[in-house]
Amino acid sequence: MSRLRAGTTAPALPADDAAGRPLPPVPADGLTHLQFRRFAGCPICNLHLRGFAVRHPELRAAGVREVVAFHSPADELRPYADGLPFPLLADPEQRLYRAYGVERGARALLDPRAWPSVVRGLARSVPLVLRGRERPPASRPLGGRLGLPADFLLTADGRVVAAHYGTHAADHWPVDRVLALAAEHRPTAAPAAPTTPTTPAAPTTPAQG
């Protein structure tokens, strides 16, 4: 699969999210942060997305539309969408993953850098599952457990301005990185045209009577 680079045109996103709702429009002069996650119920993904949910007002204020893709069927993904203020995309056939060049591999979980996030994710998810407040992931998730994350920042017309392909399951942009990139690539207003200084009028001489 070929990777997308800054300056290229990104493949179009689906019109609807996993719940069948139309994707929200991109804010005026705004950007879309598209992130590719793994499977529904992935502890690392759940932990990561809760952080984005808490800071979603900051993302909206920065003109960023958040969209998240999973390689799980819509019926498995919908329960995890509760409480998230941004849309989730179900891509069980991984067409969008292939179009964006998102990969998978054993290094997703074998890389030691992913292990702290695995532990933190399980520490969050297991108590919620035991209390019935969160569904456990499928025992054999569609697409497997070896998916790698990826992040893209897109303009309103679909141009890639920044891309990141993860080297392990927890290698993804944090919120601060998205905000920094949004500030860097936010369209700037055209400078105002300089004004020509006016020459003050000469004083008039009173008429002599």
mmCIF file of C-alpha atoms in Angstrom:
data_model
loop_
_atom_site.group_PDB
_atom_site.id
_atom_site.type_symbol
_atom_site.label_atom_id
_atom_site.label_comp_id
_atom_site.label_asym_id
_atom_site.label_seq_id
_atom_site.Cartn_x
_atom_site.Cartn_y
_atom_site.Cartn_z
ATOM 1 C CA MET A 1 0.000 0.000 0.000
ATOM 2 C CA SER A 2 1.291 3.450 -0.863
ATOM 3 C CA ARG A 3 1.326 6.107 1.817
ATOM 4 C CA LEU A 4 -0.186 9.552 1.445
ATOM 5 C CA ARG A 5 2.062 12.565 1.760
ATOM 6 C CA ALA A 6 1.462 16.232 2.453
ATOM 7 C CA GLY A 7 0.168 18.025 -0.621
ATOM 8 C CA THR A 8 -1.657 15.011 -2.091
ATOM 9 C CA THR A 9 -5.423 14.697 -2.385
ATOM 10 C CA ALA A 10 -6.927 12.321 0.175
ATOM 11 C CA PRO A 11 -9.547 9.697 -0.733
ATOM 12 C CA ALA A 12 -13.091 10.831 -0.006
ATOM 13 C CA LEU A 13 -14.662 9.905 3.322
ATOM 14 C CA PRO A 14 -18.002 8.099 3.614
ATOM 15 C CA ALA A 15 -21.067 10.320 3.830
ATOM 16 C CA ASP A 16 -22.413 8.665 7.005
ATOM 17 C CA ASP A 17 -20.936 7.480 10.297
ATOM 18 C CA ALA A 18 -21.409 4.084 11.999
ATOM 19 C CA ALA A 19 -24.771 5.201 13.403
ATOM 20 C CA GLY A 20 -26.051 6.165 9.950
ATOM 21 C CA ARG A 21 -25.829 9.896 10.626
ATOM 22 C CA PRO A 22 -24.299 12.306 8.090
ATOM 23 C CA LEU A 23 -20.811 13.465 8.962
ATOM 24 C CA PRO A 24 -20.798 17.000 10.399
ATOM 25 C CA PRO A 25 -19.523 19.640 8.002
ATOM 26 C CA VAL A 26 -15.980 20.945 8.222
ATOM 27 C CA PRO A 27 -15.916 24.326 10.011
ATOM 28 C CA ALA A 28 -15.468 27.355 7.788
ATOM 29 C CA ASP A 29 -11.768 27.551 6.877
ATOM 30 C CA GLY A 30 -11.317 24.516 9.136
ATOM 31 C CA LEU A 31 -9.561 21.170 9.009
ATOM 32 C CA THR A 32 -10.409 17.506 9.526
ATOM 33 C CA HIS A 33 -8.344 15.318 11.825
ATOM 34 C CA LEU A 34 -8.920 11.780 10.559
ATOM 35 C CA GLN A 35 -7.493 9.065 12.770
ATOM 36 C CA PHE A 36 -7.423 5.358 12.040
ATOM 37 C CA ARG A 37 -7.828 3.159 15.084
ATOM 38 C CA ARG A 38 -7.939 -0.617 15.480
ATOM 39 C CA PHE A 39 -10.952 -2.714 16.533
ATOM 40 C CA ALA A 40 -14.048 -1.812 18.560
ATOM 41 C CA GLY A 41 -13.269 -2.146 22.262
ATOM 42 C CA CYS A 42 -9.489 -1.869 21.830
ATOM 43 C CA PRO A 43 -8.319 -0.681 25.286
ATOM 44 C CA ILE A 44 -5.610 1.539 23.814
ATOM 45 C CA CYS A 45 -8.113 3.143 21.436
ATOM 46 C CA ASN A 46 -10.718 3.683 24.169
ATOM 47 C CA LEU A 47 -8.173 5.380 26.414
ATOM 48 C CA HIS A 48 -6.886 7.555 23.571
ATOM 49 C CA LEU A 49 -10.335 8.649 22.400
ATOM 50 C CA ARG A 50 -11.540 9.554 25.878
ATOM 51 C CA GLY A 51 -8.701 12.054 26.000
ATOM 52 C CA PHE A 52 -9.905 13.549 22.717
ATOM 53 C CA ALA A 53 -13.481 13.632 24.026
ATOM 54 C CA VAL A 54 -12.470 15.620 27.119
ATOM 55 C CA ARG A 55 -10.642 18.205 25.010
ATOM 56 C CA HIS A 56 -13.071 18.259 22.107
ATOM 57 C CA PRO A 57 -14.130 21.887 22.850
ATOM 58 C CA GLU A 58 -10.516 22.945 22.273
ATOM 59 C CA LEU A 59 -10.443 21.115 18.953
ATOM 60 C CA ARG A 60 -13.681 22.730 17.825
ATOM 61 C CA ALA A 61 -12.431 26.165 18.858
ATOM 62 C CA ALA A 62 -9.345 25.521 16.702
ATOM 63 C CA GLY A 63 -11.582 24.732 13.706
ATOM 64 C CA VAL A 64 -10.871 20.984 13.746
ATOM 65 C CA ARG A 65 -13.471 18.362 12.849
ATOM 66 C CA GLU A 66 -12.604 15.052 14.491
ATOM 67 C CA VAL A 67 -13.405 11.807 12.592
ATOM 68 C CA VAL A 68 -12.303 8.327 13.727
ATOM 69 C CA ALA A 69 -12.223 5.123 11.646
ATOM 70 C CA PHE A 70 -12.293 1.522 12.940
ATOM 71 C CA HIS A 71 -12.028 -1.752 11.016
ATOM 72 C CA SER A 72 -15.049 -3.132 12.900
ATOM 73 C CA PRO A 73 -18.660 -3.606 11.759
ATOM 74 C CA ALA A 74 -21.092 -0.837 12.629
ATOM 75 C CA ASP A 75 -23.088 -2.994 15.069
ATOM 76 C CA GLU A 76 -19.925 -3.697 17.119
ATOM 77 C CA LEU A 77 -18.826 -0.083 16.996
ATOM 78 C CA ARG A 78 -22.060 1.702 17.946
ATOM 79 C CA PRO A 79 -21.967 0.875 21.696
ATOM 80 C CA TYR A 80 -18.554 2.494 21.989
ATOM 81 C CA ALA A 81 -19.767 5.700 20.319
ATOM 82 C CA ASP A 82 -21.858 6.660 23.363
ATOM 83 C CA GLY A 83 -20.349 9.659 25.068
ATOM 84 C CA LEU A 84 -18.009 10.516 22.217
ATOM 85 C CA PRO A 85 -18.708 13.953 20.701
ATOM 86 C CA PHE A 86 -17.337 13.061 17.264
ATOM 87 C CA PRO A 87 -18.330 10.518 14.588
ATOM 88 C CA LEU A 88 -16.939 7.002 14.238
ATOM 89 C CA LEU A 89 -16.597 5.329 10.847
ATOM 90 C CA ALA A 90 -17.097 1.576 10.433
ATOM 91 C CA ASP A 91 -14.837 0.135 7.735
ATOM 92 C CA PRO A 92 -14.998 -3.665 8.179
ATOM 93 C CA GLU A 93 -13.760 -4.291 4.642
ATOM 94 C CA GLN A 94 -10.844 -1.904 5.280
ATOM 95 C CA ARG A 95 -11.323 -0.103 1.997
ATOM 96 C CA LEU A 96 -10.564 3.253 3.596
ATOM 97 C CA TYR A 97 -7.535 1.774 5.361
ATOM 98 C CA ARG A 98 -6.105 0.552 2.062
ATOM 99 C CA ALA A 99 -6.915 3.826 0.309
ATOM 100 C CA TYR A 100 -4.967 5.742 2.968
ATOM 101 C CA GLY A 101 -2.137 3.209 3.115
ATOM 102 C CA VAL A 102 -2.755 2.253 6.761
ATOM 103 C CA GLU A 103 -0.885 -0.909 7.672
ATOM 104 C CA ARG A 104 -0.920 -3.761 10.182
ATOM 105 C CA GLY A 105 1.835 -5.928 11.642
ATOM 106 C CA ALA A 106 3.068 -7.833 14.693
ATOM 107 C CA ARG A 107 5.047 -4.781 15.781
ATOM 108 C CA ALA A 108 1.726 -3.192 16.768
ATOM 109 C CA LEU A 109 1.870 -5.016 20.118
ATOM 110 C CA LEU A 110 5.392 -6.435 20.220
ATOM 111 C CA ASP A 111 7.033 -3.014 20.366
ATOM 112 C CA PRO A 112 7.789 -2.317 24.058
ATOM 113 C CA ARG A 113 6.811 1.325 23.568
ATOM 114 C CA ALA A 114 3.172 0.207 23.252
ATOM 115 C CA TRP A 115 3.115 -1.745 26.507
ATOM 116 C CA PRO A 116 2.546 1.161 28.957
ATOM 117 C CA SER A 117 -0.529 2.194 26.953
ATOM 118 C CA VAL A 118 -1.759 -1.410 26.923
ATOM 119 C CA VAL A 119 -1.518 -1.524 30.733
ATOM 120 C CA ARG A 120 -3.235 1.846 31.188
ATOM 121 C CA GLY A 121 -5.942 0.931 28.693
ATOM 122 C CA LEU A 122 -6.687 -2.375 30.424
ATOM 123 C CA ALA A 123 -6.680 -0.694 33.837
ATOM 124 C CA ARG A 124 -9.395 1.631 32.567
ATOM 125 C CA SER A 125 -11.486 -0.828 30.542
ATOM 126 C CA VAL A 126 -11.523 -3.979 32.703
ATOM 127 C CA PRO A 127 -13.338 -2.418 35.707
ATOM 128 C CA LEU A 128 -15.925 -0.857 33.375
ATOM 129 C CA VAL A 129 -16.531 -4.201 31.650
ATOM 130 C CA LEU A 130 -16.885 -5.990 34.995
ATOM 131 C CA ARG A 131 -19.461 -3.427 36.130
ATOM 132 C CA GLY A 132 -21.383 -3.739 32.878
ATOM 133 C CA ARG A 133 -20.685 -0.152 31.884
ATOM 134 C CA GLU A 134 -18.688 -1.076 28.797
ATOM 135 C CA ARG A 135 -18.836 -3.978 26.372
ATOM 136 C CA PRO A 136 -15.816 -6.255 26.086
ATOM 137 C CA PRO A 137 -14.229 -6.438 22.640
ATOM 138 C CA ALA A 138 -14.985 -9.372 20.374
ATOM 139 C CA SER A 139 -12.874 -12.433 21.141
ATOM 140 C CA ARG A 140 -11.812 -12.495 17.495
ATOM 141 C CA PRO A 141 -12.201 -8.936 16.216
ATOM 142 C CA LEU A 142 -12.706 -8.542 12.499
ATOM 143 C CA GLY A 143 -9.414 -7.475 10.982
ATOM 144 C CA GLY A 144 -7.447 -8.868 13.913
ATOM 145 C CA ARG A 145 -5.556 -7.166 16.723
ATOM 146 C CA LEU A 146 -2.438 -6.135 14.823
ATOM 147 C CA GLY A 147 -3.658 -2.927 13.188
ATOM 148 C CA LEU A 148 -1.457 0.161 13.341
ATOM 149 C CA PRO A 149 -2.832 3.658 13.946
ATOM 150 C CA ALA A 150 -2.521 6.570 11.556
ATOM 151 C CA ASP A 151 -3.383 10.279 11.648
ATOM 152 C CA PHE A 152 -4.137 12.739 8.871
ATOM 153 C CA LEU A 153 -4.914 16.446 8.849
ATOM 154 C CA LEU A 154 -7.022 17.412 5.841
ATOM 155 C CA THR A 155 -8.176 20.722 4.419
ATOM 156 C CA ALA A 156 -11.845 21.325 3.652
ATOM 157 C CA ASP A 157 -11.219 20.447 -0.011
ATOM 158 C CA GLY A 158 -9.529 17.137 0.889
ATOM 159 C CA ARG A 159 -5.846 18.013 0.638
ATOM 160 C CA VAL A 160 -3.421 16.345 3.051
ATOM 161 C CA VAL A 161 -1.451 18.924 5.032
ATOM 162 C CA ALA A 162 0.101 16.465 7.526
ATOM 163 C CA ALA A 163 0.225 12.669 7.924
ATOM 164 C CA HIS A 164 1.551 10.236 10.506
ATOM 165 C CA TYR A 165 1.764 6.435 10.216
ATOM 166 C CA GLY A 166 2.183 4.725 13.593
ATOM 167 C CA THR A 167 5.014 2.287 14.192
ATOM 168 C CA HIS A 168 3.176 0.551 17.069
ATOM 169 C CA ALA A 169 -0.329 0.415 18.559
ATOM 170 C CA ALA A 170 0.135 3.519 20.731
ATOM 171 C CA ASP A 171 2.044 5.647 18.214
ATOM 172 C CA HIS A 172 -0.527 8.326 17.479
ATOM 173 C CA TRP A 173 -0.916 12.095 17.631
ATOM 174 C CA PRO A 174 -1.952 13.427 21.051
ATOM 175 C CA VAL A 175 -4.405 16.303 21.264
ATOM 176 C CA ASP A 176 -1.641 18.866 21.703
ATOM 177 C CA ARG A 177 0.010 17.737 18.473
ATOM 178 C CA VAL A 178 -3.269 18.099 16.556
ATOM 179 C CA LEU A 179 -3.811 21.584 17.978
ATOM 180 C CA ALA A 180 -0.257 22.623 17.092
ATOM 181 C CA LEU A 181 -0.642 21.367 13.523
ATOM 182 C CA ALA A 182 -4.007 23.078 13.197
ATOM 183 C CA ALA A 183 -2.473 26.377 14.286
ATOM 184 C CA GLU A 184 0.381 25.897 11.820
ATOM 185 C CA HIS A 185 -1.876 25.128 8.862
ATOM 186 C CA ARG A 186 -4.881 27.284 9.674
ATOM 187 C CA PRO A 187 -5.708 29.565 6.723
ATOM 188 C CA THR A 188 -4.672 33.140 7.439
ATOM 189 C CA ALA A 189 -6.647 36.170 6.450
ATOM 190 C CA ALA A 190 -5.231 38.292 3.655
ATOM 191 C CA PRO A 191 -3.468 41.408 4.962
ATOM 192 C CA ALA A 192 -5.396 44.614 4.671
ATOM 193 C CA ALA A 193 -4.423 46.880 1.778
ATOM 194 C CA PRO A 194 -2.239 49.780 2.905
ATOM 195 C CA THR A 195 -3.995 53.098 3.031
ATOM 196 C CA THR A 196 -2.601 56.161 1.276
ATOM 197 C CA PRO A 197 -2.095 59.005 3.733
ATOM 198 C CA THR A 198 -4.086 62.067 2.833
ATOM 199 C CA THR A 199 -2.479 65.508 2.601
ATOM 200 C CA PRO A 200 -4.189 67.966 4.922
ATOM 201 C CA ALA A 201 -5.983 70.742 3.078
ATOM 202 C CA ALA A 202 -4.332 74.167 3.074
ATOM 203 C CA PRO A 203 -6.016 76.680 5.369
ATOM 204 C CA THR A 204 -8.303 79.125 3.623
ATOM 205 C CA THR A 205 -7.830 82.903 3.856
ATOM 206 C CA PRO A 206 -10.902 84.706 5.132
ATOM 207 C CA ALA A 207 -12.450 86.986 2.499
ATOM 208 C CA GLN A 208 -11.779 90.695 3.039
ATOM 209 C CA GLY A 209 -14.896 92.830 3.264
#
